[in-house]
Amino acid sequence: MAGPGRPKAPPAILPRQAEAFLEMLSAERGAAALTLDAYRRDLADFDGFLKDTPTAAAGAEDIRRYLARLDATGMAPRTAARRLSALRQFFKFLLIEGLRADDPTAVIDAPRQGRPLPKILSEVEVTRLIEAARADESPEGIRLSAMLELMYASGLRVSELVSLPLGTVARGDRAIVVRGKGDKERLVPLGGQALRAVQDYLAVRPLFLAKGQVSRWLFPSRAASGHLTRMRFGQLLKDLAVKAGIDPGKLSPHVLRHAFATHLLSHGADLRSVQQMLGHADISTTQIYTHVDVERLTALVTAHHPLAKRRP
């Protein structure tokens, strides 16, 4: 980036095929100037690495050597993956335009990226959210309180929450059947607090329906789907975060799902049970929550490991 008083570096000059690719991105896809600059830098770096080999003629082995060079220089896997993504799009363009007969990136694996740890809320922060929702006794506040309690009590995906059929909770059962990814059903238990919040909401639910309207959804709305949307629920959560004194950037429906899993594990729930309630097909997906429960594990080691105890 050019500093104050420093002239901006001229754009890198690329081979004609790469320039044609950038023109396509601009004209057909409406790519922004910053996006085009990023692609230009990535392609120029690859072109500079190849030296005597024309960029458009590069093979899979050239790309592997380039990625190895990036790794050797300490480039973050996420950044290297973005560079590879630019090359994939470039060579796909050449293939579609008939400028080469194959796509050398088709056999290249993306750099392995460490899975980021999920954002979580502390139990104190969740309590503040619940209390802030309960403080609003309007129909909208009662609805939000029910949705919040349901999600935190069950770990539902936001898509599962907003599309719950009315019949799922109408009988007040202590467990609900949820249809999740792949149209698979699972049984999810609910606590008394969540059930009470739902019963309070059911008393005001008719206010969200037009006169004479009937809806099969627990949370009906005027959206095309007939029920409250994921985006709207996310907006309501961020507004609630402000009322609860929590950074709204820290909160989303998925973060509530993370909180459900992490807090269960911190109170001794077994991983397999949490996997079943979350609807994860693979337990390795659930295991990431064990990495964020640092506070409980640290306390466990401090209390029970013989070397953690000070000698008198």
Short mmCIF file of C-alpha atoms in Angstrom, two decimals:
data_model
loop_
_atom_site.label_atom_id
_atom_site.label_comp_id
_atom_site.label_asym_id
_atom_site.label_seq_id
_atom_site.Cartn_x
_atom_site.Cartn_y
_atom_site.Cartn_z
CA MET A 1 0.00 0.00 0.00
CA ALA A 2 1.37 3.41 -0.91
CA GLY A 3 2.17 5.61 2.05
CA PRO A 4 1.55 9.37 2.33
CA GLY A 5 3.35 11.21 -0.45
CA ARG A 6 4.48 7.94 -2.02
CA PRO A 7 3.34 7.34 -5.62
CA LYS A 8 1.18 4.26 -6.11
CA ALA A 9 2.97 1.42 -7.89
CA PRO A 10 1.79 0.91 -11.47
CA PRO A 11 -0.32 -2.20 -12.09
CA ALA A 12 1.62 -5.32 -13.02
CA ILE A 13 1.77 -6.08 -16.73
CA LEU A 14 0.33 -9.51 -17.43
CA PRO A 15 0.35 -11.84 -20.46
CA ARG A 16 -2.49 -11.14 -22.90
CA GLN A 17 -4.49 -14.23 -21.79
CA ALA A 18 -4.42 -13.02 -18.19
CA GLU A 19 -5.47 -9.53 -19.26
CA ALA A 20 -8.35 -11.06 -21.20
CA PHE A 21 -9.36 -12.99 -18.06
CA LEU A 22 -9.44 -9.77 -16.02
CA GLU A 23 -11.47 -8.04 -18.72
CA MET A 24 -13.99 -10.89 -18.53
CA LEU A 25 -14.23 -10.54 -14.75
CA SER A 26 -14.91 -6.84 -15.11
CA ALA A 27 -17.32 -6.93 -18.05
CA GLU A 28 -19.27 -10.13 -17.41
CA ARG A 29 -19.12 -10.51 -13.63
CA GLY A 30 -18.92 -6.86 -12.63
CA ALA A 31 -15.87 -7.45 -10.44
CA ALA A 32 -14.92 -4.44 -8.29
CA ALA A 33 -11.64 -2.61 -8.78
CA LEU A 34 -10.18 -4.01 -5.54
CA THR A 35 -11.10 -7.55 -6.62
CA LEU A 36 -9.46 -7.04 -10.00
CA ASP A 37 -6.34 -5.66 -8.31
CA ALA A 38 -6.14 -8.75 -6.09
CA TYR A 39 -6.45 -11.09 -9.09
CA ARG A 40 -3.83 -9.08 -10.97
CA ARG A 41 -1.36 -9.36 -8.08
CA ASP A 42 -1.96 -13.09 -7.69
CA LEU A 43 -1.53 -13.81 -11.39
CA ALA A 44 1.52 -11.56 -11.61
CA ASP A 45 3.15 -13.42 -8.72
CA PHE A 46 2.55 -16.76 -10.42
CA ASP A 47 3.82 -15.37 -13.74
CA GLY A 48 6.99 -14.11 -12.03
CA PHE A 49 7.56 -17.52 -10.45
CA LEU A 50 7.31 -19.33 -13.80
CA LYS A 51 10.01 -17.17 -15.45
CA ASP A 52 10.50 -18.86 -18.84
CA THR A 53 7.22 -20.81 -18.94
CA PRO A 54 4.23 -18.90 -20.36
CA THR A 55 1.54 -18.55 -17.71
CA ALA A 56 -1.18 -19.97 -19.94
CA ALA A 57 0.99 -23.04 -20.66
CA ALA A 58 1.76 -23.90 -17.01
CA GLY A 59 1.17 -27.49 -15.94
CA ALA A 60 0.07 -29.14 -12.72
CA GLU A 61 3.66 -29.66 -11.60
CA ASP A 62 4.39 -25.93 -12.06
CA ILE A 63 1.43 -25.12 -9.81
CA ARG A 64 2.54 -27.65 -7.19
CA ARG A 65 6.03 -26.13 -7.13
CA TYR A 66 4.49 -22.66 -6.81
CA LEU A 67 2.37 -23.71 -3.84
CA ALA A 68 5.41 -25.35 -2.25
CA ARG A 69 7.30 -22.07 -2.66
CA LEU A 70 4.46 -20.17 -0.96
CA ASP A 71 4.50 -22.63 1.91
CA ALA A 72 8.29 -22.37 2.26
CA THR A 73 8.04 -18.58 2.57
CA GLY A 74 5.63 -18.98 5.48
CA MET A 75 2.47 -17.86 3.70
CA ALA A 76 -0.70 -18.66 5.64
CA PRO A 77 -2.64 -21.61 4.16
CA ARG A 78 -5.74 -19.42 3.80
CA THR A 79 -3.82 -16.89 1.67
CA ALA A 80 -2.24 -19.65 -0.42
CA ALA A 81 -5.70 -21.14 -0.96
CA ARG A 82 -6.89 -17.77 -2.27
CA ARG A 83 -3.95 -17.68 -4.70
CA LEU A 84 -4.88 -21.16 -5.91
CA SER A 85 -8.51 -20.08 -6.29
CA ALA A 86 -7.39 -17.27 -8.61
CA LEU A 87 -5.42 -19.76 -10.70
CA ARG A 88 -8.38 -22.16 -10.84
CA GLN A 89 -10.61 -19.45 -12.24
CA PHE A 90 -7.95 -18.34 -14.71
CA PHE A 91 -7.36 -21.82 -16.13
CA LYS A 92 -11.09 -22.54 -16.21
CA PHE A 93 -11.47 -19.39 -18.30
CA LEU A 94 -8.76 -20.61 -20.70
CA LEU A 95 -10.49 -23.98 -21.01
CA ILE A 96 -13.91 -22.46 -21.70
CA GLU A 97 -12.46 -20.04 -24.26
CA GLY A 98 -10.65 -22.88 -26.06
CA LEU A 99 -7.24 -21.41 -25.27
CA ARG A 100 -6.03 -24.71 -23.82
CA ALA A 101 -7.34 -28.28 -23.79
CA ASP A 102 -7.09 -29.04 -20.07
CA ASP A 103 -7.28 -27.48 -16.62
CA PRO A 104 -4.06 -28.18 -14.67
CA THR A 105 -5.64 -27.07 -11.37
CA ALA A 106 -8.20 -29.90 -11.51
CA VAL A 107 -5.70 -32.31 -9.96
CA ILE A 108 -4.38 -29.87 -7.34
CA ASP A 109 -5.51 -30.13 -3.72
CA ALA A 110 -6.05 -26.90 -1.83
CA PRO A 111 -3.59 -26.12 1.01
CA ARG A 112 -4.81 -27.63 4.25
CA GLN A 113 -6.29 -24.97 6.50
CA GLY A 114 -6.68 -25.35 10.23
CA ARG A 115 -10.34 -25.38 11.20
CA PRO A 116 -11.10 -22.13 13.04
CA LEU A 117 -12.45 -22.50 16.54
CA PRO A 118 -16.11 -21.53 16.79
CA LYS A 119 -17.12 -18.27 18.42
CA ILE A 120 -18.84 -18.86 21.72
CA LEU A 121 -20.78 -16.97 24.35
CA SER A 122 -20.16 -17.44 28.05
CA GLU A 123 -22.98 -18.72 30.22
CA VAL A 124 -23.18 -15.27 31.80
CA GLU A 125 -23.66 -13.66 28.36
CA VAL A 126 -26.41 -16.13 27.42
CA THR A 127 -28.16 -15.37 30.71
CA ARG A 128 -27.99 -11.65 29.91
CA LEU A 129 -29.53 -12.30 26.49
CA ILE A 130 -32.36 -14.34 27.97
CA GLU A 131 -33.06 -11.71 30.61
CA ALA A 132 -33.05 -8.93 28.00
CA ALA A 133 -35.53 -10.88 25.87
CA ARG A 134 -37.82 -11.55 28.82
CA ALA A 135 -37.82 -7.86 29.72
CA ASP A 136 -39.68 -7.11 26.48
CA GLU A 137 -43.28 -8.16 27.12
CA SER A 138 -44.55 -7.18 23.68
CA PRO A 139 -45.67 -9.98 21.32
CA GLU A 140 -42.42 -9.55 19.40
CA GLY A 141 -40.39 -9.80 22.60
CA ILE A 142 -42.28 -12.93 23.70
CA ARG A 143 -41.66 -14.50 20.29
CA LEU A 144 -37.95 -13.68 20.39
CA SER A 145 -37.70 -15.04 23.91
CA ALA A 146 -39.26 -18.34 22.76
CA MET A 147 -36.90 -18.60 19.78
CA LEU A 148 -33.86 -17.81 21.92
CA GLU A 149 -34.80 -20.32 24.61
CA LEU A 150 -35.57 -22.98 22.01
CA MET A 151 -32.28 -22.58 20.21
CA TYR A 152 -30.15 -22.50 23.35
CA ALA A 153 -32.03 -25.44 24.87
CA SER A 154 -31.83 -27.63 21.78
CA GLY A 155 -28.89 -26.55 19.61
CA LEU A 156 -31.13 -26.38 16.53
CA ARG A 157 -29.74 -25.03 13.30
CA VAL A 158 -31.32 -21.67 12.51
CA SER A 159 -32.95 -23.14 9.39
CA GLU A 160 -34.50 -25.84 11.58
CA LEU A 161 -35.70 -23.33 14.16
CA VAL A 162 -37.47 -20.90 11.85
CA SER A 163 -39.16 -23.72 9.91
CA LEU A 164 -40.48 -25.67 12.88
CA PRO A 165 -44.05 -26.83 12.22
CA LEU A 166 -46.60 -25.75 14.79
CA GLY A 167 -47.45 -29.38 15.54
CA THR A 168 -43.90 -30.00 16.75
CA VAL A 169 -44.51 -28.18 20.04
CA ALA A 170 -48.30 -27.91 20.24
CA ARG A 171 -48.63 -30.86 22.62
CA GLY A 172 -45.99 -29.57 25.06
CA ASP A 173 -43.86 -32.74 24.86
CA ARG A 174 -40.46 -32.72 26.56
CA ALA A 175 -38.80 -33.71 23.28
CA ILE A 176 -39.36 -32.64 19.69
CA VAL A 177 -38.68 -34.37 16.39
CA VAL A 178 -36.54 -32.21 14.10
CA ARG A 179 -36.02 -32.77 10.39
CA GLY A 180 -32.48 -31.66 9.61
CA LYS A 181 -29.87 -31.93 6.86
CA GLY A 182 -30.43 -34.68 4.36
CA ASP A 183 -34.06 -34.84 5.48
CA LYS A 184 -32.92 -36.88 8.49
CA GLU A 185 -35.00 -36.83 11.65
CA ARG A 186 -33.64 -36.67 15.19
CA LEU A 187 -35.17 -36.44 18.63
CA VAL A 188 -34.16 -33.35 20.64
CA PRO A 189 -35.08 -32.96 24.33
CA LEU A 190 -36.31 -29.62 25.68
CA GLY A 191 -36.02 -28.25 29.20
CA GLY A 192 -38.88 -26.84 31.20
CA GLN A 193 -37.72 -23.25 30.77
CA ALA A 194 -37.82 -23.52 26.97
CA LEU A 195 -41.22 -25.20 27.07
CA ARG A 196 -42.64 -22.42 29.24
CA ALA A 197 -41.27 -19.78 26.86
CA VAL A 198 -42.95 -21.59 23.94
CA GLN A 199 -46.26 -21.84 25.78
CA ASP A 200 -46.14 -18.09 26.52
CA TYR A 201 -45.49 -17.45 22.82
CA LEU A 202 -48.35 -19.69 21.68
CA ALA A 203 -50.73 -17.41 23.58
CA VAL A 204 -49.71 -14.43 21.40
CA ARG A 205 -48.97 -16.33 18.16
CA PRO A 206 -52.38 -15.43 16.63
CA LEU A 207 -51.27 -11.78 16.63
CA PHE A 208 -48.71 -12.65 13.93
CA LEU A 209 -51.44 -13.96 11.62
CA ALA A 210 -53.83 -11.96 9.46
CA LYS A 211 -57.50 -12.28 10.33
CA GLY A 212 -58.71 -15.72 9.32
CA GLN A 213 -55.20 -16.83 8.31
CA VAL A 214 -54.01 -20.33 9.16
CA SER A 215 -50.35 -21.29 9.14
CA ARG A 216 -48.62 -24.59 9.69
CA TRP A 217 -45.48 -22.85 10.94
CA LEU A 218 -44.66 -22.20 14.58
CA PHE A 219 -43.22 -18.79 13.69
CA PRO A 220 -45.40 -17.49 10.83
CA SER A 221 -44.56 -14.34 8.91
CA ARG A 222 -45.33 -12.54 5.67
CA ALA A 223 -42.12 -13.83 4.05
CA ALA A 224 -42.45 -15.88 0.87
CA SER A 225 -41.62 -19.01 2.85
CA GLY A 226 -44.53 -18.34 5.19
CA HIS A 227 -42.30 -18.37 8.25
CA LEU A 228 -39.77 -16.03 9.85
CA THR A 229 -36.54 -15.99 7.85
CA ARG A 230 -33.06 -16.83 9.07
CA MET A 231 -31.88 -13.34 8.20
CA ARG A 232 -34.65 -11.69 10.20
CA PHE A 233 -33.92 -13.83 13.24
CA GLY A 234 -30.24 -12.89 12.96
CA GLN A 235 -31.18 -9.20 12.89
CA LEU A 236 -33.38 -9.60 15.96
CA LEU A 237 -30.54 -11.31 17.82
CA LYS A 238 -28.13 -8.47 17.07
CA ASP A 239 -30.68 -5.92 18.32
CA LEU A 240 -31.07 -8.02 21.46
CA ALA A 241 -27.30 -8.14 21.93
CA VAL A 242 -27.19 -4.35 22.08
CA LYS A 243 -29.89 -4.35 24.78
CA ALA A 244 -27.95 -6.98 26.73
CA GLY A 245 -24.68 -5.03 26.51
CA ILE A 246 -23.01 -7.61 24.25
CA ASP A 247 -21.07 -6.82 21.09
CA PRO A 248 -23.58 -7.58 18.27
CA GLY A 249 -20.71 -8.65 16.04
CA LYS A 250 -20.14 -11.52 18.44
CA LEU A 251 -23.66 -12.90 18.16
CA SER A 252 -25.39 -14.89 15.44
CA PRO A 253 -27.80 -17.83 15.42
CA HIS A 254 -24.88 -20.17 14.81
CA VAL A 255 -23.03 -18.78 17.82
CA LEU A 256 -26.02 -19.74 19.97
CA ARG A 257 -25.74 -23.27 18.60
CA HIS A 258 -22.05 -23.25 19.54
CA ALA A 259 -22.95 -22.08 23.03
CA PHE A 260 -25.41 -24.96 23.44
CA ALA A 261 -22.75 -27.54 22.58
CA THR A 262 -19.89 -25.99 24.51
CA HIS A 263 -21.88 -25.41 27.69
CA LEU A 264 -23.25 -28.96 27.61
CA LEU A 265 -19.73 -30.37 27.35
CA SER A 266 -18.46 -28.10 30.11
CA HIS A 267 -21.11 -29.54 32.42
CA GLY A 268 -20.13 -33.12 31.72
CA ALA A 269 -22.24 -34.18 28.73
CA ASP A 270 -20.66 -36.90 26.61
CA LEU A 271 -19.57 -36.09 23.09
CA ARG A 272 -21.72 -38.74 21.41
CA SER A 273 -24.92 -37.38 22.97
CA VAL A 274 -24.05 -33.83 21.88
CA GLN A 275 -23.35 -35.13 18.38
CA GLN A 276 -26.81 -36.71 18.21
CA MET A 277 -28.56 -33.57 19.45
CA LEU A 278 -26.70 -31.35 16.99
CA GLY A 279 -27.44 -33.72 14.13
CA HIS A 280 -23.79 -34.10 13.10
CA ALA A 281 -23.19 -37.06 10.79
CA ASP A 282 -19.52 -37.25 11.79
CA ILE A 283 -18.36 -36.95 15.40
CA SER A 284 -15.20 -35.16 14.23
CA THR A 285 -17.44 -32.15 13.51
CA THR A 286 -18.61 -32.19 17.12
CA GLN A 287 -15.11 -32.66 18.52
CA ILE A 288 -14.15 -29.08 17.72
CA TYR A 289 -16.25 -28.00 20.71
CA THR A 290 -13.87 -29.86 23.00
CA HIS A 291 -11.14 -27.42 21.96
CA VAL A 292 -12.99 -24.35 23.18
CA ASP A 293 -13.76 -25.74 26.63
CA VAL A 294 -10.37 -24.63 27.91
CA GLU A 295 -11.57 -23.17 31.21
CA ARG A 296 -13.06 -26.43 32.46
CA LEU A 297 -10.10 -28.52 31.34
CA THR A 298 -7.60 -26.15 32.94
CA ALA A 299 -9.49 -26.25 36.22
CA LEU A 300 -9.62 -30.05 36.00
CA VAL A 301 -5.86 -30.35 35.58
CA THR A 302 -5.19 -27.80 38.31
CA ALA A 303 -7.43 -29.63 40.77
CA HIS A 304 -6.44 -33.21 40.05
CA HIS A 305 -3.02 -33.49 38.40
CA PRO A 306 -0.38 -34.41 41.02
CA LEU A 307 2.24 -32.09 39.53
CA ALA A 308 -0.17 -29.14 39.70
CA LYS A 309 -0.26 -29.31 43.48
CA ARG A 310 2.35 -27.29 45.30
CA ARG A 311 4.59 -29.08 47.75
CA PRO A 312 4.42 -27.71 51.32
#
